[in-house]
Amino acid sequence: MKFTTPAGRNPIDNLTVVGKPLDRIDGRAKTTGTAPYAYEHHREVPNAAYGHVIGASIAKGRIGSMDLARAKAAPGVIAIVTAQDAGKLGKGKYNTAKLLGGPEIDHYHQAVAVVVAETFEQARAAAALVKIDYVRAKGAFDLEDALKTAPLTGATDKDSATPGEDRVGNFEQAFASAPVTLDARYTTPDHSHAMMEPFASVAAWNGDELSVWTSNQMIDWGRTDLATTLGMPKEKIRFMSPYVGGGFGGKLFLRTDALMAALAARAVKRPVKVALARPFLMNNATHRPATRQRIRIGATKDGTITAIAHESGSGDLPGGGPEAATTQTKLLYAGANRLTSMRLAVLDLPEGNAMRAPGEAPGMMALEVAMDEMAEKLGMDPIAFRVKNDTQVDPENPKRRFSQRQLIRCMTEGADRFGWTKRNPKPAKVTDGRWLVGMGMAAAFRNHVNMPSGARVRLGRDGIVTVETDMTDIGTGSYTILAQTAAEMMGLPIERIVVKLGDSSFPVSAGSGGQFGAPNSTSGVFAACVKLREAVAQRLGFNSADVEFAGGKVRSGNRSADLAEAASGGELSAEDTIEFGDMDKTYQQSTFGAHFVEVGVDRFTGVMRVRRMLAVAAAGRIINPKSARSQMIGAMTMGVGGALMEELAVDKRFGFFVNHDLAGYEVPVHADVPHQEVIFLDEVDPTASPMKAKGIGELGLCGVGAAVANAVYNATGVRVREYPITLDKHLDRLPAVA
């Protein structure tokens, strides 16, 4: 199905099932432990051996020698696979570094071997007996130092006189002449995905065909890159991820566990299970790169922005890319004179890549604090300043309007609900016993992305409709919203829908990531259901132009039949893919919101506690308000982590993340976020998809860190621009205690 013009009325608009806050249909399986995650496919893979991956203990250099004798002689050991044994391996499109190192080492904890044994404990014990001598080389591990000579990167204006910078107007001249200016620098650290389920895979060969049960967000990407790495036809690999225990972008790409399981299974000629130890999550896999950001804003005395610049620097391995922290600054606020740029430093730290809301998440941690700082300089309320500089068109291309932009409503309605008028604009003036209390807010923004997405739907003789797509459910509710889509389209209750996901034998979907999963995958099911409706009408001899599907019946004119009758002579099946035209060039398609936070800061110890949070979101049609709310509050919680505690500590001598477990890498727990409220504005966006929906999962994160930071400032009068905002960064500057 081609989607090239704004959607008119269609069956989804009936809202019989879509738009309802239904319970997750996979909830029972998950809460009873019957949903099999990657490491738990025991029935499909009996007699599996266990692999334990060995990671490099240097960040850069090469392997001088590797002594495997003691390990091979250890109890239960079946084989040890190294780069020398694996044969020629390629590198997938989405991998920056090769997944199996040797003899050259690209980063700390890069896999260098997998020990295979009868039990996990035997494999782990034998791995400790492998003796590896390394030849260490000098590496670059200090972002601050590397950025001094890092080149500009990522510009879209090929004709720019300064390649690597995106410009509109003359920023320098406008900034220099602005009556009120801000020039501030902000830092965000490296972050880990820290998902609950580790990277894990089970691999089994049948002749030259490979089956892999794994934990992966993007089935087709992973399958394709595994085929490229192994040098075999993609069609010979079946890649399966029916349930994923969290990913946050860390499982977008093929990782070491899947490759090492496949290599090990080939070597021992039996299935092999591989789960990466927790430290590998931080150092072997990807992470969100640290940033160094500079924001300059110039405005007239009435608060009109006349100049805005956002420059960011980040680092990655050779061949990697930047953290696009300036993305939102191109679109969020008006301003005639604009400058954005990014620098990319080459570092020898583990690979930097996508983490929930890449670009906007760390970028708004800086931009939305800068907006508050500028509002204070102007003597304006932070919301009033943002409203003053709202825009209904792309500031860099005014001919392109936003398809929907309800940012002002998000902020003003959120302010009313949160009690913003009770906020004292003068910092450090509100107390509650020993606590200094403050309120902060920030705008929320995340772009909408259209991607092709396919699905197959089958109507059985029993009247049950089965949906098949390689879309994944990473804890986001994909099973449920796809079932709701099919139920609405086919006029059935959701109990009559069966959804099968995460299997490369199904049609290729958009996958889970980038806030593009829900709107695109449901649109793929929509497209397939349109074809199935046509097939049903034809089988029943109805006019498909005026056919109605409702209550398990099919009606056309004065004729009616049970839906199941259409399949009485055999199952009906339909498959299609949603494909998008260029409406995203005509319209700027984005999601908007506002975050409000109240914090308390202990005036004696500097300890910070979030007291309450509110998010207001405008993101097109909300397919399932219950699962969408879960997405929002999870993202809000992650935002609190980024603001107050999460940080991968870099050992700049040896090039690795020191706190590489959940004891040292702190994330929020329930007690850290006592009260959260979410409001969805009633909105549909017919330019986005036939579902008139957009994504929501990352919008809930974008801006949260800044809202927390602004609340801490309002509580204490101390501005911290270096995340995370830990008590040591403001304790000595807190108001004096009498």
XYZ file of C-alpha atoms in Angstrom:
738
model
C 0.000 0.000 0.000
C 1.280 3.413 -0.961
C 0.571 6.186 1.521
C 1.012 9.394 -0.431
C -1.886 11.654 0.576
C -3.322 12.526 3.991
C -5.569 9.805 5.366
C -9.315 10.281 5.097
C -11.869 8.433 7.178
C -11.125 4.724 7.416
C -12.174 1.781 9.644
C -9.649 2.716 12.336
C -11.697 5.863 13.007
C -14.513 3.695 14.379
C -12.431 3.394 17.570
C -14.226 0.271 18.717
C -10.987 -1.358 19.832
C -8.257 1.100 18.822
C -7.834 3.924 21.309
C -9.010 1.803 24.243
C -6.770 1.262 27.327
C -6.701 -2.522 26.976
C -4.532 -4.819 29.057
C -1.471 -6.271 27.373
C -2.385 -9.563 25.727
C 1.121 -10.884 26.483
C 0.861 -9.855 30.128
C -0.250 -13.230 31.467
C 2.547 -15.094 29.679
C 5.137 -12.683 31.046
C 3.866 -12.617 34.616
C 3.548 -16.414 34.781
C 6.983 -17.002 33.298
C 5.692 -18.847 30.242
C 6.932 -16.254 27.736
C 10.290 -17.603 26.519
C 13.094 -15.067 26.320
C 16.186 -15.645 24.199
C 18.060 -17.907 26.634
C 14.979 -19.988 27.450
C 14.127 -21.864 24.252
C 14.781 -25.255 25.803
C 12.112 -27.203 23.946
C 13.204 -26.004 20.529
C 16.890 -26.558 21.299
C 17.463 -29.670 23.437
C 20.963 -30.775 24.408
C 22.442 -27.313 24.098
C 26.016 -26.652 25.180
C 27.035 -23.421 26.890
C 29.383 -20.751 25.625
C 31.242 -18.197 27.735
C 32.728 -15.229 25.907
C 36.173 -13.901 26.784
C 36.646 -10.173 26.311
C 39.870 -8.306 25.622
C 41.507 -6.836 28.713
C 43.089 -3.997 26.747
C 41.381 -1.187 24.840
C 43.764 -0.971 21.889
C 46.585 -3.124 20.586
C 46.839 -6.743 19.561
C 47.014 -10.254 20.901
C 50.624 -11.381 21.232
C 49.872 -14.977 22.186
C 46.973 -17.056 23.468
C 47.528 -20.218 25.546
C 44.425 -22.432 25.491
C 45.950 -25.692 26.756
C 44.752 -25.585 30.379
C 41.291 -24.436 29.343
C 40.894 -27.197 26.747
C 41.841 -29.766 29.355
C 39.338 -28.467 31.900
C 36.296 -30.602 32.820
C 33.391 -30.444 30.380
C 35.110 -28.314 27.750
C 34.082 -29.206 24.200
C 35.806 -26.508 22.137
C 37.284 -23.023 22.162
C 36.665 -20.758 19.183
C 38.914 -17.784 18.405
C 39.321 -15.529 15.379
C 41.999 -17.901 14.171
C 39.498 -20.804 14.161
C 36.500 -18.891 12.884
C 37.770 -18.336 9.391
C 37.168 -15.196 7.375
C 34.480 -13.005 8.855
C 32.857 -9.899 7.458
C 31.433 -6.911 9.328
C 27.769 -5.980 9.309
C 26.442 -2.670 8.030
C 25.354 -1.602 11.509
C 28.513 -2.658 13.373
C 31.272 -0.094 13.826
C 33.827 -2.530 15.231
C 34.146 -6.200 14.303
C 32.359 -8.474 16.747
C 35.247 -10.935 17.124
C 38.639 -9.405 17.802
C 42.029 -10.836 17.070
C 44.795 -10.377 16.516
C 43.965 -6.612 16.445
C 41.923 -5.251 19.330
C 39.572 -2.315 18.756
C 38.169 -1.721 22.247
C 38.073 -3.085 25.771
C 36.005 -6.281 26.212
C 35.867 -6.895 22.479
C 35.209 -10.633 22.192
C 38.363 -12.632 21.506
C 37.166 -16.191 22.194
C 34.233 -18.306 23.298
C 34.734 -21.365 25.506
C 32.107 -24.086 24.974
C 31.357 -26.652 27.668
C 28.616 -28.966 28.887
C 27.509 -26.534 31.575
C 27.650 -22.798 32.014
C 29.766 -23.143 35.152
C 32.305 -25.327 33.351
C 32.559 -22.859 30.473
C 33.041 -19.930 32.830
C 35.667 -21.748 34.899
C 37.603 -22.811 31.815
C 37.511 -19.278 30.403
C 39.434 -18.136 33.485
C 42.221 -20.579 32.524
C 42.876 -19.014 29.115
C 46.123 -17.053 29.213
C 46.401 -14.154 26.776
C 49.399 -11.887 26.352
C 48.621 -8.533 24.782
C 50.746 -5.915 23.103
C 49.187 -2.663 24.246
C 49.054 0.352 21.904
C 48.409 3.969 22.786
C 44.750 4.875 22.572
C 42.570 7.988 22.735
C 40.197 7.896 25.702
C 39.746 11.554 26.723
C 36.846 13.283 24.946
C 37.808 16.780 26.077
C 41.293 16.385 24.688
C 40.208 14.699 21.454
C 37.633 17.381 20.658
C 40.372 20.037 20.496
C 41.302 18.750 17.044
C 38.080 16.950 16.060
C 36.614 17.885 12.677
C 33.117 19.172 12.007
C 30.748 16.529 10.713
C 27.196 15.876 9.638
C 26.200 19.099 7.880
C 23.454 19.000 5.274
C 24.450 22.181 3.441
C 26.994 21.036 0.885
C 27.506 24.570 -0.418
C 28.314 26.016 2.990
C 31.443 28.180 3.186
C 32.168 26.364 6.447
C 31.492 22.668 5.763
C 30.107 20.917 8.809
C 27.946 23.824 9.902
C 24.260 24.373 9.135
C 23.438 28.067 8.917
C 20.443 30.309 8.341
C 21.034 34.064 8.232
C 24.067 35.519 9.977
C 24.264 34.177 13.519
C 27.437 35.959 14.613
C 26.224 39.385 13.580
C 22.786 38.917 15.133
C 24.219 37.514 18.357
C 26.702 40.370 18.696
C 23.946 42.970 18.308
C 21.360 41.240 20.534
C 20.473 43.261 23.687
C 20.304 40.092 25.827
C 22.591 37.101 25.287
C 23.490 33.745 26.799
C 26.650 31.746 26.133
C 26.766 28.534 28.174
C 28.382 25.098 28.020
C 26.843 21.808 29.129
C 28.179 18.274 29.439
C 26.437 14.920 29.390
C 28.325 11.703 30.241
C 28.419 8.306 28.599
C 25.271 6.322 29.405
C 24.523 2.595 29.429
C 21.263 1.015 28.253
C 21.260 -1.100 31.431
C 18.331 -3.205 30.230
C 17.079 -6.016 32.438
C 17.652 -8.903 30.019
C 21.308 -9.301 29.033
C 22.443 -9.957 25.490
C 21.700 -13.635 24.910
C 21.365 -16.046 21.984
C 20.875 -19.713 21.207
C 22.175 -20.973 17.867
C 21.548 -24.280 16.093
C 22.692 -25.486 12.689
C 20.842 -27.936 10.430
C 23.262 -28.626 7.632
C 24.034 -25.230 6.116
C 20.976 -23.570 7.655
C 21.199 -21.595 10.880
C 18.502 -20.836 13.446
C 19.152 -18.168 16.072
C 16.913 -17.335 19.008
C 18.161 -14.012 20.248
C 17.279 -10.759 21.991
C 17.104 -8.182 19.228
C 14.909 -5.208 18.363
C 15.353 -5.308 14.576
C 14.979 -8.785 13.113
C 15.859 -8.020 9.502
C 18.845 -5.834 10.416
C 20.260 -8.530 12.680
C 19.647 -11.358 10.250
C 21.194 -9.434 7.360
C 24.283 -8.433 9.339
C 24.787 -11.960 10.678
C 24.666 -13.269 7.104
C 27.184 -10.629 6.039
C 29.473 -11.457 8.953
C 29.353 -15.210 8.326
C 29.523 -14.831 4.542
C 26.391 -16.885 3.897
C 23.056 -16.284 2.157
C 20.553 -14.410 4.278
C 17.865 -16.901 3.266
C 19.766 -19.631 5.108
C 19.310 -17.886 8.470
C 16.194 -17.845 10.617
C 16.366 -15.091 13.230
C 13.838 -15.116 16.107
C 13.068 -12.739 18.982
C 9.488 -13.340 20.135
C 10.107 -11.604 23.484
C 12.775 -9.036 24.320
C 13.456 -7.996 27.905
C 14.284 -4.378 27.209
C 16.593 -2.868 24.651
C 16.456 0.961 24.611
C 18.443 0.938 21.352
C 21.183 -1.351 22.645
C 19.613 -4.303 20.838
C 19.006 -2.556 17.532
C 22.078 -4.201 16.072
C 23.728 -7.599 15.819
C 25.932 -8.169 18.845
C 28.639 -10.575 19.918
C 26.346 -13.087 21.617
C 24.577 -14.059 18.380
C 27.771 -14.354 16.355
C 29.665 -16.311 19.014
C 26.740 -18.687 19.525
C 26.624 -19.333 15.771
C 30.383 -19.890 15.516
C 30.425 -22.125 18.571
C 27.452 -24.200 17.397
C 29.141 -24.722 14.042
C 32.340 -25.819 15.743
C 30.778 -28.331 18.149
C 27.989 -29.466 15.809
C 25.259 -28.997 18.401
C 23.216 -26.062 19.684
C 25.025 -23.525 21.874
C 23.662 -20.929 24.297
C 25.547 -17.701 24.956
C 24.632 -14.969 27.434
C 26.978 -12.037 27.914
C 28.045 -11.256 31.456
C 26.743 -7.941 32.802
C 30.071 -6.059 32.374
C 29.865 -6.835 28.643
C 26.658 -4.821 28.465
C 28.662 -1.687 29.227
C 31.997 -2.347 27.516
C 31.382 -4.903 24.780
C 28.076 -3.517 23.499
C 27.058 -0.011 22.508
C 26.383 2.979 24.767
C 25.152 6.556 24.497
C 28.214 8.753 23.844
C 29.117 11.647 26.087
C 28.647 15.158 24.703
C 30.168 18.593 25.158
C 27.657 21.228 24.109
C 27.734 24.999 23.718
C 24.521 26.987 23.335
C 24.301 30.673 22.500
C 21.028 32.585 22.385
C 20.476 36.244 21.552
C 17.131 37.960 22.062
C 15.438 41.336 22.117
C 14.315 42.681 25.473
C 10.751 41.481 24.850
C 12.055 37.893 24.566
C 12.112 37.412 20.788
C 14.983 35.125 19.823
C 17.042 36.706 17.060
C 20.045 34.376 17.149
C 20.446 30.772 18.286
C 23.434 28.454 17.998
C 23.947 24.933 19.243
C 27.326 23.228 18.843
C 27.994 19.732 20.086
C 30.948 17.367 20.183
C 31.040 13.630 20.853
C 33.330 10.684 20.162
C 33.267 7.207 18.674
C 35.464 4.476 17.274
C 36.913 4.968 13.787
C 34.063 4.760 11.286
C 31.421 5.672 13.864
C 29.097 8.636 13.959
C 28.272 11.594 16.205
C 25.602 11.906 18.871
C 23.268 14.252 16.985
C 22.509 16.480 19.965
C 21.601 19.510 17.825
C 18.636 17.831 16.094
C 15.868 19.469 18.106
C 17.458 22.943 17.979
C 16.886 23.044 14.235
C 13.123 22.790 14.743
C 11.937 23.622 18.234
C 12.072 27.435 18.414
C 11.878 30.333 15.995
C 14.846 32.595 15.277
C 15.948 34.247 12.058
C 19.678 33.642 12.482
C 20.741 30.079 13.250
C 23.830 27.918 13.542
C 24.139 24.226 14.406
C 27.195 22.032 14.152
C 28.658 18.773 15.424
C 32.205 17.581 15.930
C 33.212 13.931 16.002
C 36.342 12.854 17.859
C 37.936 9.457 17.242
C 38.081 7.555 20.527
C 39.134 4.019 21.347
C 36.361 3.509 23.878
C 33.600 0.952 23.242
C 31.229 1.784 20.418
C 28.872 4.721 20.783
C 25.495 4.310 19.153
C 21.748 4.674 19.559
C 20.222 4.853 23.022
C 16.616 5.790 23.662
C 15.954 9.088 21.878
C 19.464 9.469 20.436
C 20.236 13.102 19.703
C 17.248 14.777 21.290
C 17.671 13.185 24.729
C 21.127 14.638 25.518
C 20.555 17.662 23.283
C 17.495 18.778 25.206
C 19.299 18.252 28.496
C 21.287 21.288 27.373
C 18.869 23.307 25.218
C 16.016 23.341 27.712
C 18.289 24.468 30.528
C 19.643 27.227 28.290
C 16.075 28.345 27.566
C 15.431 28.635 31.298
C 18.663 30.548 31.844
C 17.736 32.931 29.039
C 14.216 33.406 30.437
C 15.720 34.378 33.781
C 17.986 36.933 32.123
C 14.964 38.421 30.393
C 12.888 38.418 33.553
C 10.301 36.202 31.844
C 8.443 33.127 32.983
C 10.084 30.077 31.333
C 6.805 29.014 29.722
C 6.058 32.525 28.462
C 9.506 32.687 26.863
C 8.938 29.417 25.050
C 5.459 30.457 23.930
C 6.887 33.738 22.617
C 9.223 31.796 20.332
C 6.875 29.084 19.156
C 6.722 28.483 15.425
C 4.251 26.656 13.207
C 6.806 26.290 10.388
C 10.242 24.751 10.070
C 12.562 27.630 11.087
C 15.125 26.569 8.478
C 12.507 26.109 5.734
C 9.464 28.316 6.447
C 7.573 26.934 3.449
C 7.264 23.619 5.285
C 4.625 23.675 8.010
C 4.379 21.309 10.938
C 1.681 18.732 10.304
C 0.601 19.101 13.935
C 2.218 21.270 16.602
C 0.437 21.663 19.929
C 3.484 22.575 22.009
C 1.793 25.637 23.515
C -1.204 23.575 24.631
C 1.102 20.993 26.191
C 2.875 23.680 28.194
C -0.137 25.738 29.249
C -2.406 22.821 30.116
C 0.459 21.151 31.936
C 1.100 24.332 33.876
C -2.543 24.452 34.971
C -2.559 20.801 36.058
C 0.789 21.039 37.858
C 0.051 24.252 39.710
C 2.792 26.245 37.999
C 1.399 29.561 39.251
C 2.392 28.508 42.781
C 6.046 28.362 41.732
C 8.214 31.098 43.226
C 10.393 32.385 40.350
C 13.067 33.436 42.842
C 15.270 30.431 43.616
C 15.826 29.003 47.095
C 12.733 30.651 48.579
C 10.439 27.656 49.167
C 11.086 25.239 52.026
C 9.397 22.203 53.539
C 11.149 21.443 56.814
C 14.756 20.640 55.971
C 13.982 20.519 52.249
C 14.458 23.261 49.680
C 11.628 22.800 47.164
C 11.648 23.814 43.505
C 9.664 23.390 40.290
C 11.073 23.055 36.808
C 9.746 22.441 33.331
C 11.005 21.737 29.849
C 9.524 21.298 26.412
C 9.480 17.796 24.941
C 10.242 17.093 21.283
C 10.960 14.068 19.135
C 10.730 13.707 15.378
C 8.359 11.256 13.717
C 9.928 8.810 11.253
C 8.136 6.836 8.544
C 9.540 3.447 7.540
C 8.176 0.644 5.337
C 6.559 -2.111 7.379
C 5.012 -5.376 6.250
C 2.572 -7.888 7.716
C 0.585 -10.987 6.826
C -2.942 -11.620 8.101
C -4.771 -14.939 7.873
C -8.449 -15.694 8.412
C -9.043 -19.250 9.569
C -12.158 -21.411 9.333
C -12.735 -20.761 13.031
C -13.058 -17.040 12.350
C -9.804 -16.218 14.114
C -7.470 -13.732 12.436
C -3.749 -14.353 12.821
C -1.240 -11.517 12.374
C 2.334 -12.348 11.394
C 5.134 -9.802 11.181
C 8.783 -9.739 12.249
C 7.986 -6.720 14.459
C 9.329 -7.146 17.991
C 7.888 -6.433 21.420
C 10.612 -5.053 23.673
C 8.230 -4.500 26.548
C 6.382 -1.785 24.637
C 3.060 -3.485 23.930
C 3.482 -4.381 20.257
C 1.440 -7.571 20.592
C -1.529 -5.617 21.893
C -1.600 -2.641 19.529
C -1.172 -4.891 16.483
C -4.056 -7.019 17.729
C -6.139 -3.874 18.267
C -5.404 -2.768 14.695
C -6.441 -6.090 13.180
C -9.522 -6.305 15.414
C -10.681 -2.831 14.346
C -10.088 -3.517 10.677
C -11.794 -6.917 10.660
C -14.659 -6.057 13.023
C -13.693 -8.568 15.690
C -13.144 -8.459 19.440
C -9.476 -8.529 20.368
C -9.906 -12.041 21.778
C -10.371 -13.297 18.202
C -6.941 -12.050 17.126
C -3.697 -14.023 17.420
C -0.437 -12.104 16.985
C 2.877 -13.749 16.117
C 6.018 -11.597 16.202
C 9.784 -11.587 16.023
C 10.449 -14.231 13.379
C 12.359 -13.636 10.156
C 10.027 -16.045 8.364
C 7.348 -13.348 8.694
C 7.131 -10.184 6.556
C 9.733 -7.521 7.327
C 8.480 -4.756 9.599
C 9.850 -1.411 10.702
C 11.085 -3.042 13.912
C 11.312 -1.491 17.374
C 13.365 1.665 17.722
C 13.532 5.391 17.162
C 9.893 5.863 18.196
C 8.972 4.545 14.744
C 7.818 1.052 15.720
C 4.178 1.521 16.688
C 2.883 3.849 13.941
C 4.665 1.996 11.158
C 4.041 -1.595 12.243
C 0.336 -0.943 12.871
C 0.158 0.706 9.442
C 1.650 -2.452 7.944
C -1.092 -4.519 9.605
C -3.647 -1.957 8.383
C -2.402 -2.427 4.809
C -2.552 -6.217 5.021
C -6.053 -6.051 6.519
C -7.248 -3.867 3.634
C -6.239 -6.682 1.290
C -7.841 -9.307 3.516
C -11.093 -7.327 3.621
C -11.098 -7.280 -0.180
C -10.491 -11.036 -0.306
C -13.305 -11.663 2.200
C -15.732 -9.522 0.214
C -14.813 -11.289 -2.991
C -15.201 -14.746 -1.392
C -18.631 -13.789 -0.058
C -19.673 -12.161 -3.319
C -20.063 -8.730 -1.716
C -19.289 -5.356 -3.203
C -15.990 -4.460 -1.528
C -16.622 -0.732 -2.019
C -19.400 -0.565 0.585
C -18.652 -3.589 2.774
C -18.756 -3.161 6.558
C -16.967 -5.322 9.121
C -18.403 -5.190 12.659
C -19.384 -7.551 15.461
C -17.899 -10.550 13.665
C -20.206 -9.919 10.707
C -19.670 -8.715 7.171
C -22.418 -6.535 5.714
C -23.010 -5.072 2.288
C -26.309 -3.403 1.514
C -29.053 -5.668 2.887
C -26.841 -8.758 2.930
C -24.956 -10.077 5.957
C -22.701 -13.037 6.738
C -20.462 -14.251 9.524
C -16.834 -13.372 8.889
C -15.875 -17.024 9.380
C -18.033 -18.024 6.395
C -15.480 -16.414 4.088
C -12.950 -19.044 5.171
C -15.307 -22.019 5.149
C -13.750 -23.225 1.931
C -10.203 -22.721 3.161
C -8.043 -20.172 4.921
C -7.762 -16.698 3.445
C -4.392 -14.959 3.596
C -3.240 -11.472 2.649
C 0.126 -9.742 2.848
C 1.159 -6.159 2.216
C 3.672 -3.498 3.135
C 2.977 0.119 3.955
C 5.190 2.374 1.862
C 5.344 6.109 2.406
C 5.586 8.878 -0.156
C 7.179 12.267 0.401
C 4.639 13.949 2.693
C 7.435 14.287 5.233
C 8.989 16.763 2.776
C 5.782 18.753 2.538
C 5.090 18.612 6.270
C 7.455 18.588 9.238
C 6.168 15.614 11.239
C 7.113 15.756 14.919
C 5.779 14.979 18.373
C 5.603 17.513 21.185
C 5.113 17.658 24.904
C 5.994 19.332 28.157
C 7.556 17.960 31.329
C 6.992 19.344 34.818
C 8.993 18.278 37.862
C 9.027 19.165 41.538
C 12.123 18.296 43.551
C 13.274 18.589 47.112
C 16.929 19.230 48.017
C 18.107 18.525 51.544
C 19.610 21.821 52.698
C 22.073 19.997 54.988
C 23.296 17.136 52.777
C 22.457 18.323 49.233
C 20.601 15.067 48.518
C 17.944 15.484 45.804
C 14.556 13.768 45.679
C 11.963 13.969 42.931
C 8.595 14.615 44.548
C 6.248 14.549 41.558
C 6.285 14.590 37.767
C 3.827 15.434 35.004
C 4.105 14.901 31.261
C 1.706 16.271 28.653
C 2.089 14.808 25.158
C 0.736 15.505 21.677
C 1.722 12.589 19.462
C -1.111 11.855 17.071
C -3.687 9.154 17.790
C -2.897 7.140 20.901
C -3.572 3.528 19.932
C -3.599 2.196 23.500
C -3.555 4.815 26.284
C -2.574 2.255 28.920
C 0.544 0.972 27.159
C 1.369 4.487 25.950
C 1.265 5.730 29.541
C 3.606 2.906 30.533
C 5.989 4.016 27.806
C 5.866 7.589 29.063
C 6.409 6.871 32.748
C 9.256 4.500 31.921
C 10.902 7.192 29.830
C 10.321 9.791 32.532
C 12.033 7.497 35.033
C 14.971 7.076 32.668
C 15.146 10.869 32.433
C 15.468 11.115 36.210
C 18.367 8.667 35.993
C 20.129 10.751 33.378
C 19.612 13.900 35.410
C 20.673 12.695 38.838
C 22.686 9.482 38.775
C 23.563 7.729 35.511
C 27.155 8.033 34.326
C 29.659 5.596 32.869
C 32.970 6.478 34.499
C 35.837 6.410 31.993
C 39.264 5.149 32.983
C 41.274 7.506 30.793
C 44.484 5.550 31.373
C 43.301 2.177 30.098
C 40.172 3.010 28.095
C 37.229 1.276 29.691
C 34.090 1.988 31.708
C 34.890 1.252 35.317
C 31.379 0.919 36.750
C 30.350 -1.885 34.415
C 27.595 -3.505 36.461
C 24.312 -2.518 38.084
C 25.998 -2.071 41.454
C 28.223 0.713 40.144
C 26.033 2.064 37.350
C 23.078 3.496 39.241
C 19.599 3.635 37.740
C 16.390 4.857 39.374
C 14.233 2.504 41.413
C 10.576 2.859 42.397
C 11.373 4.905 45.496
C 13.201 7.493 43.381
C 10.049 8.477 41.462
C 7.080 8.570 43.840
C 4.344 10.143 41.673
C 3.961 10.442 37.915
C 1.046 11.714 35.854
C 0.628 11.590 32.071
C -1.839 13.498 29.890
C -2.351 12.834 26.171
C -3.878 15.603 24.091
C -6.637 14.497 21.734
C -4.897 14.620 18.368
C -4.785 12.810 15.044
C -2.240 13.372 12.293
C -3.553 12.234 8.911
C -0.223 13.017 7.232
C 1.723 10.589 9.428
C 0.069 7.280 8.585
C -3.318 5.685 7.887
C -3.475 5.087 11.655
C -3.098 8.882 12.113
C -0.705 7.962 14.917
C 2.881 8.843 15.736
C 5.380 7.371 18.184
C 5.414 8.059 21.917
C 8.134 5.922 23.521
C 10.992 8.416 23.375
C 9.061 11.666 23.714
C 8.653 10.828 27.396
C 12.431 11.077 27.865
C 13.253 14.156 25.794
C 13.376 17.152 28.126
C 13.043 15.311 31.454
C 16.686 15.824 32.444
C 16.410 19.562 31.865
C 13.128 19.782 33.786
C 14.825 18.124 36.759
C 17.866 20.407 36.437
C 15.647 23.486 36.257
C 13.743 22.325 39.325
C 16.983 21.803 41.260
C 18.044 25.330 40.347
C 14.689 26.748 41.399
C 15.029 24.930 44.713
C 18.629 25.926 45.479
C 19.718 28.845 43.310
C 22.703 26.746 42.218
C 23.003 26.090 38.476
C 24.746 22.830 37.572
C 25.499 22.364 33.873
C 27.376 19.081 34.160
C 25.255 15.956 34.302
C 24.525 13.997 36.373
C 23.649 16.570 39.000
C 25.165 14.852 42.007
C 25.289 16.453 45.441
C 29.056 17.043 45.271
C 28.455 19.534 42.437
C 26.325 21.895 44.496
C 26.763 21.026 48.172
C 29.345 23.740 48.862
C 27.167 26.348 47.099
C 23.838 25.680 48.788
C 22.228 28.495 50.783
C 23.756 28.866 54.200
C 21.993 27.069 57.032
C 21.420 29.354 60.013
